[in-house]
Coordinates of C-alpha atoms and ligand atoms in Angstrom, one line a residue:
E1 CA 0.0 0.0 0.0
K2 CA 2.9 2.3 0.8
G3 CA 4.7 1.2 -2.3
G4 CA 7.8 0.3 -0.5
F5 CA 8.0 3.6 1.4
E6 CA 8.2 3.6 5.2
H7 CA 5.4 6.2 5.5
F8 CA 2.6 7.6 3.3
M9 CA 4.1 11.0 3.7
L10 CA 7.4 10.0 2.0
K11 CA 5.5 8.1 -0.7
E12 CA 3.4 11.2 -1.4
I13 CA 6.5 13.5 -1.4
Y14 CA 7.9 11.2 -4.0
E15 CA 4.7 11.3 -6.1
Q16 CA 5.0 15.0 -6.6
P17 CA 6.8 15.1 -9.9
K18 CA 4.0 13.0 -11.4
A19 CA 1.2 14.8 -9.5
V20 CA 2.4 18.2 -10.8
A21 CA 2.8 16.9 -14.3
D22 CA -0.7 15.3 -14.2
T23 CA -2.2 18.6 -13.1
I24 CA -0.4 20.7 -15.7
H25 CA -0.4 18.5 -18.9
P26 CA -4.2 18.2 -19.5
R27 CA -4.4 22.1 -19.4
I28 CA -1.9 22.8 -22.1
K29 CA -3.2 22.4 -25.7
D30 CA -1.1 23.4 -28.7
G31 CA 1.2 25.4 -26.5
K32 CA -1.6 27.4 -24.9
I33 CA -3.3 27.1 -21.6
V34 CA -6.9 26.0 -21.9
I35 CA -9.0 25.4 -18.7
E36 CA -12.5 24.7 -20.0
E37 CA -13.7 23.7 -16.6
L38 CA -13.4 27.3 -15.3
G39 CA -16.4 28.1 -17.5
L40 CA -15.0 31.6 -18.1
S41 CA -14.9 33.2 -21.5
D42 CA -12.1 35.6 -22.4
E43 CA -14.7 38.4 -21.8
D44 CA -15.5 37.0 -18.3
I45 CA -11.8 36.9 -17.5
R46 CA -11.2 40.5 -18.7
K47 CA -14.1 41.6 -16.4
I48 CA -12.7 40.2 -13.1
S49 CA -11.9 43.2 -10.9
R50 CA -10.6 41.3 -7.9
I51 CA -9.8 37.8 -6.7
Q52 CA -10.8 36.8 -3.2
M53 CA -9.0 33.6 -2.1
V54 CA -10.1 31.6 1.0
A55 CA -8.8 28.5 2.6
C56 CA -7.4 26.9 5.8
G57 CA -3.9 25.6 6.8
S58 CA -1.6 24.6 4.0
A59 CA -4.2 25.5 1.4
Y60 CA -4.2 29.0 2.8
H61 CA -0.4 29.0 2.3
V62 CA -1.1 28.3 -1.3
C63 CA -3.3 31.5 -1.3
A64 CA -0.4 33.4 0.3
A65 CA 1.8 32.4 -2.6
A66 CA -1.0 33.0 -5.1
K67 CA -1.3 36.6 -4.1
Y68 CA 2.2 37.3 -5.3
V69 CA 1.9 35.0 -8.4
L70 CA -1.5 36.0 -9.6
E71 CA -0.9 39.7 -9.1
K72 CA 2.3 39.5 -11.0
L73 CA 1.1 37.4 -13.9
S74 CA -2.5 38.6 -14.3
G75 CA -2.4 42.1 -12.8
I76 CA -5.6 41.4 -10.9
P77 CA -5.5 42.4 -7.2
V78 CA -5.8 39.4 -4.9
D79 CA -7.1 39.3 -1.3
I80 CA -6.6 36.3 0.8
D81 CA -8.4 35.2 4.0
L82 CA -8.4 32.3 6.4
A83 CA -11.8 30.6 5.9
S84 CA -12.5 30.7 9.7
E85 CA -12.1 34.5 9.6
F86 CA -13.7 35.3 6.3
R87 CA -17.0 33.6 7.1
Y88 CA -17.6 35.8 10.1
R89 CA -16.2 39.1 9.1
N90 CA -18.8 40.3 6.7
P91 CA -16.3 40.7 3.9
I92 CA -16.8 43.6 1.4
L93 CA -16.7 42.1 -2.0
S94 CA -16.8 44.5 -5.0
E95 CA -18.6 43.7 -8.2
H96 CA -16.9 41.2 -10.5
T97 CA -15.0 39.6 -7.7
L98 CA -14.1 36.0 -8.3
V99 CA -14.0 33.9 -5.1
V100 CA -11.5 31.0 -5.1
I101 CA -11.7 28.4 -2.4
V102 CA -8.7 26.1 -2.2
S103 CA -9.2 22.7 -0.5
Q104 CA -7.6 19.3 -0.8
S105 CA -10.4 17.3 0.8
G106 CA -13.2 19.6 -0.4
E107 CA -14.9 19.0 3.0
T108 CA -13.2 21.5 5.4
A109 CA -16.1 23.0 7.3
D110 CA -15.0 26.6 7.4
S111 CA -14.0 26.6 3.7
L112 CA -17.4 25.2 2.8
A113 CA -19.1 27.8 4.9
A114 CA -17.1 30.5 3.1
L115 CA -18.2 29.1 -0.2
R116 CA -21.8 29.2 0.8
E117 CA -21.5 32.7 2.2
S118 CA -20.0 33.9 -1.1
K119 CA -22.6 32.2 -3.2
K120 CA -25.4 33.6 -1.1
R121 CA -24.1 37.1 -1.9
G122 CA -24.1 36.3 -5.6
F123 CA -20.4 35.9 -6.3
P124 CA -19.1 33.2 -8.6
V125 CA -17.0 30.6 -6.8
L126 CA -14.2 28.6 -8.2
G127 CA -13.1 25.6 -6.2
I128 CA -9.5 24.3 -6.5
V129 CA -10.2 20.8 -5.1
N130 CA -8.5 17.4 -5.1
V131 CA -11.2 15.0 -4.0
V132 CA -13.6 14.5 -6.9
G133 CA -17.3 14.9 -6.0
S134 CA -16.5 16.4 -2.5
S135 CA -18.9 19.0 -1.0
I136 CA -16.9 22.0 -2.2
A137 CA -16.5 20.5 -5.6
R138 CA -20.3 19.9 -5.8
E139 CA -21.3 23.4 -4.6
A140 CA -18.8 25.6 -6.4
D141 CA -19.9 27.2 -9.6
S142 CA -16.8 25.7 -11.3
V143 CA -14.1 23.3 -10.2
F144 CA -10.4 23.0 -11.1
Y145 CA -9.4 19.5 -10.1
T146 CA -5.8 19.1 -8.9
W147 CA -4.9 15.6 -10.0
A148 CA -2.8 14.7 -7.0
G149 CA -4.5 11.4 -6.4
P150 CA -5.5 10.2 -2.9
E151 CA -3.5 11.8 -0.1
I152 CA -3.4 9.7 3.1
S153 CA -0.8 11.3 5.3
V154 CA -2.3 14.0 7.5
A155 CA 0.4 16.5 6.5
T156 CA -0.3 17.6 3.0
T157 CA 2.5 17.5 0.4
K158 CA 1.4 16.5 -3.1
A159 CA -1.9 18.3 -2.9
Y160 CA -0.2 21.5 -1.9
S161 CA 2.2 21.2 -4.9
T162 CA -0.7 20.6 -7.3
Q163 CA -2.6 23.5 -5.9
L164 CA 0.4 25.8 -6.7
A165 CA 0.5 24.3 -10.2
A166 CA -3.2 25.2 -10.6
I167 CA -2.4 28.8 -9.6
Y168 CA 0.4 29.1 -12.1
L169 CA -1.9 27.8 -14.9
I170 CA -4.7 30.2 -14.0
G171 CA -2.2 33.1 -13.6
I172 CA -0.7 32.6 -17.1
L173 CA -4.1 32.1 -18.6
F174 CA -5.6 35.3 -17.0
G175 CA -2.4 37.2 -17.7
E176 CA -2.4 36.4 -21.4
V177 CA -6.1 37.1 -21.9
R178 CA -5.8 40.4 -20.1
E179 CA -2.6 41.3 -21.9
C180 CA -0.6 41.6 -18.7
I181 CA 1.9 39.2 -20.3
S182 CA 2.6 38.8 -24.0
R183 CA 2.2 35.6 -26.0
E184 CA 6.0 35.2 -25.9
E185 CA 6.1 35.6 -22.2
A186 CA 3.2 33.2 -21.7
D187 CA 5.1 30.7 -23.8
H188 CA 8.2 31.1 -21.8
Y189 CA 6.3 30.6 -18.5
I190 CA 4.7 27.5 -20.0
Q191 CA 8.1 26.1 -20.9
E192 CA 9.4 26.7 -17.4
L193 CA 6.2 25.2 -15.9
L194 CA 6.8 22.0 -17.9
K195 CA 10.2 21.7 -16.4
L196 CA 9.1 21.7 -12.8
P197 CA 8.4 18.0 -12.4
E198 CA 11.9 17.1 -13.5
K199 CA 13.4 19.7 -11.2
I200 CA 11.4 18.5 -8.3
Q201 CA 12.7 15.0 -9.0
R202 CA 16.3 16.3 -9.0
I203 CA 15.7 17.7 -5.4
L204 CA 14.3 14.3 -4.3
D205 CA 17.4 12.6 -5.7
E206 CA 19.5 14.6 -3.2
K207 CA 17.5 13.7 -0.2
E208 CA 20.5 12.3 1.8
R209 CA 21.8 15.8 2.5
I210 CA 18.4 16.8 4.0
Q211 CA 18.3 13.6 6.0
W212 CA 21.7 14.4 7.4
L213 CA 20.6 18.0 8.3
A214 CA 17.4 16.6 9.9
N215 CA 19.4 14.4 12.2
K216 CA 21.6 17.2 13.1
F217 CA 18.7 19.5 14.1
S218 CA 16.3 17.0 15.4
H219 CA 16.8 18.2 19.0
T220 CA 16.3 21.9 18.3
K221 CA 13.6 23.5 20.5
D222 CA 12.8 26.6 18.5
V223 CA 12.9 27.2 14.7
F224 CA 12.1 30.4 12.7
F225 CA 11.5 30.2 9.0
I226 CA 12.1 33.6 7.4
G227 CA 11.8 35.0 3.9
R228 CA 10.6 37.9 1.8
G229 CA 7.9 37.9 -0.9
L230 CA 7.2 34.4 -2.1
D231 CA 9.9 33.1 0.3
Y232 CA 7.7 34.3 3.1
A233 CA 4.8 32.3 1.8
I234 CA 7.0 29.2 1.6
S235 CA 8.3 29.9 5.1
M236 CA 4.7 29.6 6.4
E237 CA 4.3 26.2 4.8
G238 CA 7.8 25.0 5.9
S239 CA 7.0 26.1 9.5
L240 CA 3.6 24.4 9.6
K241 CA 5.0 21.2 8.2
L242 CA 7.7 21.1 10.8
K243 CA 5.5 21.8 13.9
E244 CA 2.8 19.6 12.7
I245 CA 4.7 16.4 12.5
S246 CA 7.8 17.0 14.7
Y247 CA 6.1 18.9 17.6
I248 CA 9.0 21.4 17.5
H249 CA 8.0 25.0 18.1
S250 CA 8.4 26.9 14.9
E251 CA 7.2 30.2 13.5
A252 CA 7.3 31.8 10.1
Y253 CA 8.2 35.5 9.8
A254 CA 8.5 38.0 7.0
A255 CA 12.3 38.5 7.3
G256 CA 11.9 42.3 7.5
E257 CA 9.4 42.0 10.3
L258 CA 11.7 40.2 12.8
K259 CA 13.2 43.3 14.2
H260 CA 9.8 44.6 15.2
G261 CA 9.7 42.3 18.2
T262 CA 10.4 38.7 17.5
I263 CA 14.1 39.0 17.2
S264 CA 14.2 39.2 21.0
L265 CA 13.6 35.4 21.0
V266 CA 16.7 34.7 18.9
E267 CA 19.6 33.3 21.0
N268 CA 22.0 30.4 21.1
G269 CA 20.4 27.1 20.1
V270 CA 17.7 28.7 17.9
L271 CA 17.6 27.5 14.3
V272 CA 16.7 30.0 11.6
V273 CA 15.9 28.7 8.2
G274 CA 16.4 31.5 5.7
V275 CA 14.6 31.0 2.4
A276 CA 16.1 33.1 -0.4
T277 CA 15.0 32.1 -3.9
Q278 CA 13.9 35.5 -5.0
Q279 CA 16.9 37.2 -6.6
E280 CA 15.8 40.8 -6.2
L281 CA 15.3 40.3 -2.4
F282 CA 18.4 38.1 -1.9
E283 CA 20.7 40.8 -0.3
K284 CA 17.9 42.0 2.0
E285 CA 17.4 38.5 3.2
I286 CA 21.1 37.9 3.8
S287 CA 21.2 41.1 5.9
N288 CA 18.4 39.6 8.1
L289 CA 20.4 36.3 8.4
V290 CA 23.5 38.2 9.5
E291 CA 21.4 39.8 12.2
V292 CA 20.1 36.5 13.6
K293 CA 23.5 34.9 13.4
S294 CA 25.1 37.6 15.4
R295 CA 22.6 36.9 18.1
G296 CA 23.6 33.2 18.3
A297 CA 21.2 31.5 15.9
S298 CA 22.3 28.6 13.6
V299 CA 21.4 29.5 10.1
L300 CA 20.2 27.0 7.5
G301 CA 20.0 28.8 4.1
L302 CA 17.7 27.6 1.3
T303 CA 18.4 29.2 -2.1
S304 CA 18.9 28.4 -5.8
Y305 CA 22.0 27.0 -7.4
G306 CA 24.3 30.0 -8.3
S307 CA 23.5 32.0 -5.2
Y308 CA 26.6 30.6 -3.5
S309 CA 27.3 33.7 -1.5
M310 CA 24.6 32.3 0.9
E311 CA 27.5 30.2 2.3
D312 CA 29.3 33.4 3.6
T313 CA 26.4 33.7 6.1
A314 CA 24.7 30.4 6.5
D315 CA 26.1 27.6 8.6
F316 CA 24.6 25.1 6.1
T317 CA 23.0 25.7 2.7
I318 CA 20.5 23.7 0.7
Y319 CA 20.3 24.5 -3.1
V320 CA 17.4 23.9 -5.4
P321 CA 17.4 24.2 -9.2
R322 CA 16.7 27.6 -10.7
T323 CA 13.3 28.4 -12.2
E324 CA 11.2 31.5 -12.9
S325 CA 11.1 33.4 -9.6
C326 CA 7.3 33.1 -9.4
F327 CA 7.5 29.3 -9.6
A328 CA 10.3 29.0 -7.0
T329 CA 7.9 28.0 -4.2
S330 CA 7.3 24.7 -5.9
L331 CA 11.0 23.8 -5.6
A332 CA 11.8 25.4 -2.2
V333 CA 8.9 23.5 -0.5
I334 CA 10.4 20.1 -1.3
P335 CA 13.5 20.3 1.0
L336 CA 11.3 21.7 3.7
Q337 CA 8.9 18.8 3.4
L338 CA 11.8 16.4 3.6
L339 CA 13.3 18.3 6.5
A340 CA 10.1 18.0 8.5
Y341 CA 9.7 14.4 7.5
Y342 CA 13.1 13.3 8.6
I343 CA 13.1 15.3 11.8
S344 CA 9.8 13.5 12.7
V345 CA 11.3 10.1 11.9
A346 CA 14.5 11.0 13.9
R347 CA 12.2 11.8 16.9
G348 CA 10.4 8.5 16.6
L349 CA 7.0 10.1 16.0
D350 CA 3.9 9.0 14.2
V351 CA 4.6 10.8 10.9
D352 CA 1.4 10.0 9.1
K353 CA -0.9 10.6 12.0
P354 CA 0.3 13.4 14.2
R355 CA -1.4 13.9 17.5
N356 CA -4.6 15.9 17.8
L357 CA -5.0 16.2 14.1
A358 CA -7.5 14.8 11.5
K359 CA -7.0 14.6 7.7
S360 CA -10.1 16.4 7.0
V361 CA -11.5 19.1 9.4
T362 CA -15.2 18.8 9.2
V363 CA -15.9 20.7 12.4
E364 CA -15.6 24.4 13.0
Ligands
F6R1 C1 -1.3 20.7 6.8 C2 -2.7 20.3 6.4 C3 -3.8 21.2 6.8 C4 -4.8 21.4 5.6 C5 -6.0 22.2 6.0 C6 -7.0 22.4 4.9 O1 -0.4 19.8 6.4 O2 -2.8 19.4 5.7 O3 -3.4 22.5 7.2 O4 -4.1 22.1 4.5 O5 -6.7 21.4 7.1 O6 -7.5 21.2 4.4 P1 -8.2 21.1 3.0 O7 -7.2 21.4 2.0 O8 -8.7 19.6 2.9 O9 -9.3 22.0 3.0

């Protein structure tokens, strides 16, 4: 059942190249992105004035990344909300807002309630869902299925990766229709998208180094994941993954925000994971890593091949292949999933079924 893997989580981590390819390929026809299931004409896409994204947990972290990606590719302003907040805050939605609910299970109570609230107010709802025929899939006006296949491990991995892929496809499609990006640019993005599965595989092939780092840091008590821009979005996911299955206290911070309070927690023995895949923010991120290092933290840098100056500051560095900066989240998440996984294994914990958690949260 686990296909020779020790845990479902590791099996699902390894299924990511295929899951991402399966999500992308059916939506590319003759070199163009075609997503008929959205049920949106070019005219409809041009009319969208705002995108409101709503989700919980890791799916919300996809929304956090999507804000950067969709705004950059499509030029449409994107608001994001936790479903448990959105449903009770009387959100002000302007005309021509597209509501997007992201959910692996399609059964999360708060996400479903947010969907119903949006529909009641007359806004079209797009569901990005993995489980076919689930409640959110049935009730949304249109559904983009992520073809990740069944996900058993409580901690999501492949569903998260396919949700990101869905965002890229929608971003490129909307961007081209709205002329925010040219045909040539769209083509370039599509080519880069198609290379992601193979790049994810390359990271998986280097898992021994992550395993080694996981063993080294398995007794750490406090971990901070810091990044800027998309690297902040990925930090949130890396932090949740770690705390969820290793029970180590961890937090994600926008790197520039640390000095507004949280840096007082940084001392000897604290691990700071510095994510720096975004070229234009690299030097800023490094200066934050210098600050935490001078206060005694161990620094684990996560960046792209070529950015070797990370080693001047970080105690250890993990490299991922280069890609378009707005797709970097898909690569940076892989070592963070592996890190959480191997730390949980090193601590002898129940990786697939962490305490107090259920795979699908159908209560409020
Ligand atoms: C974390 C995790 C959860 C889910 C969240 C939403 O690894 O899996 O945070 O992402 O409970 O679940 P779905 O996507 O089913 O709505």
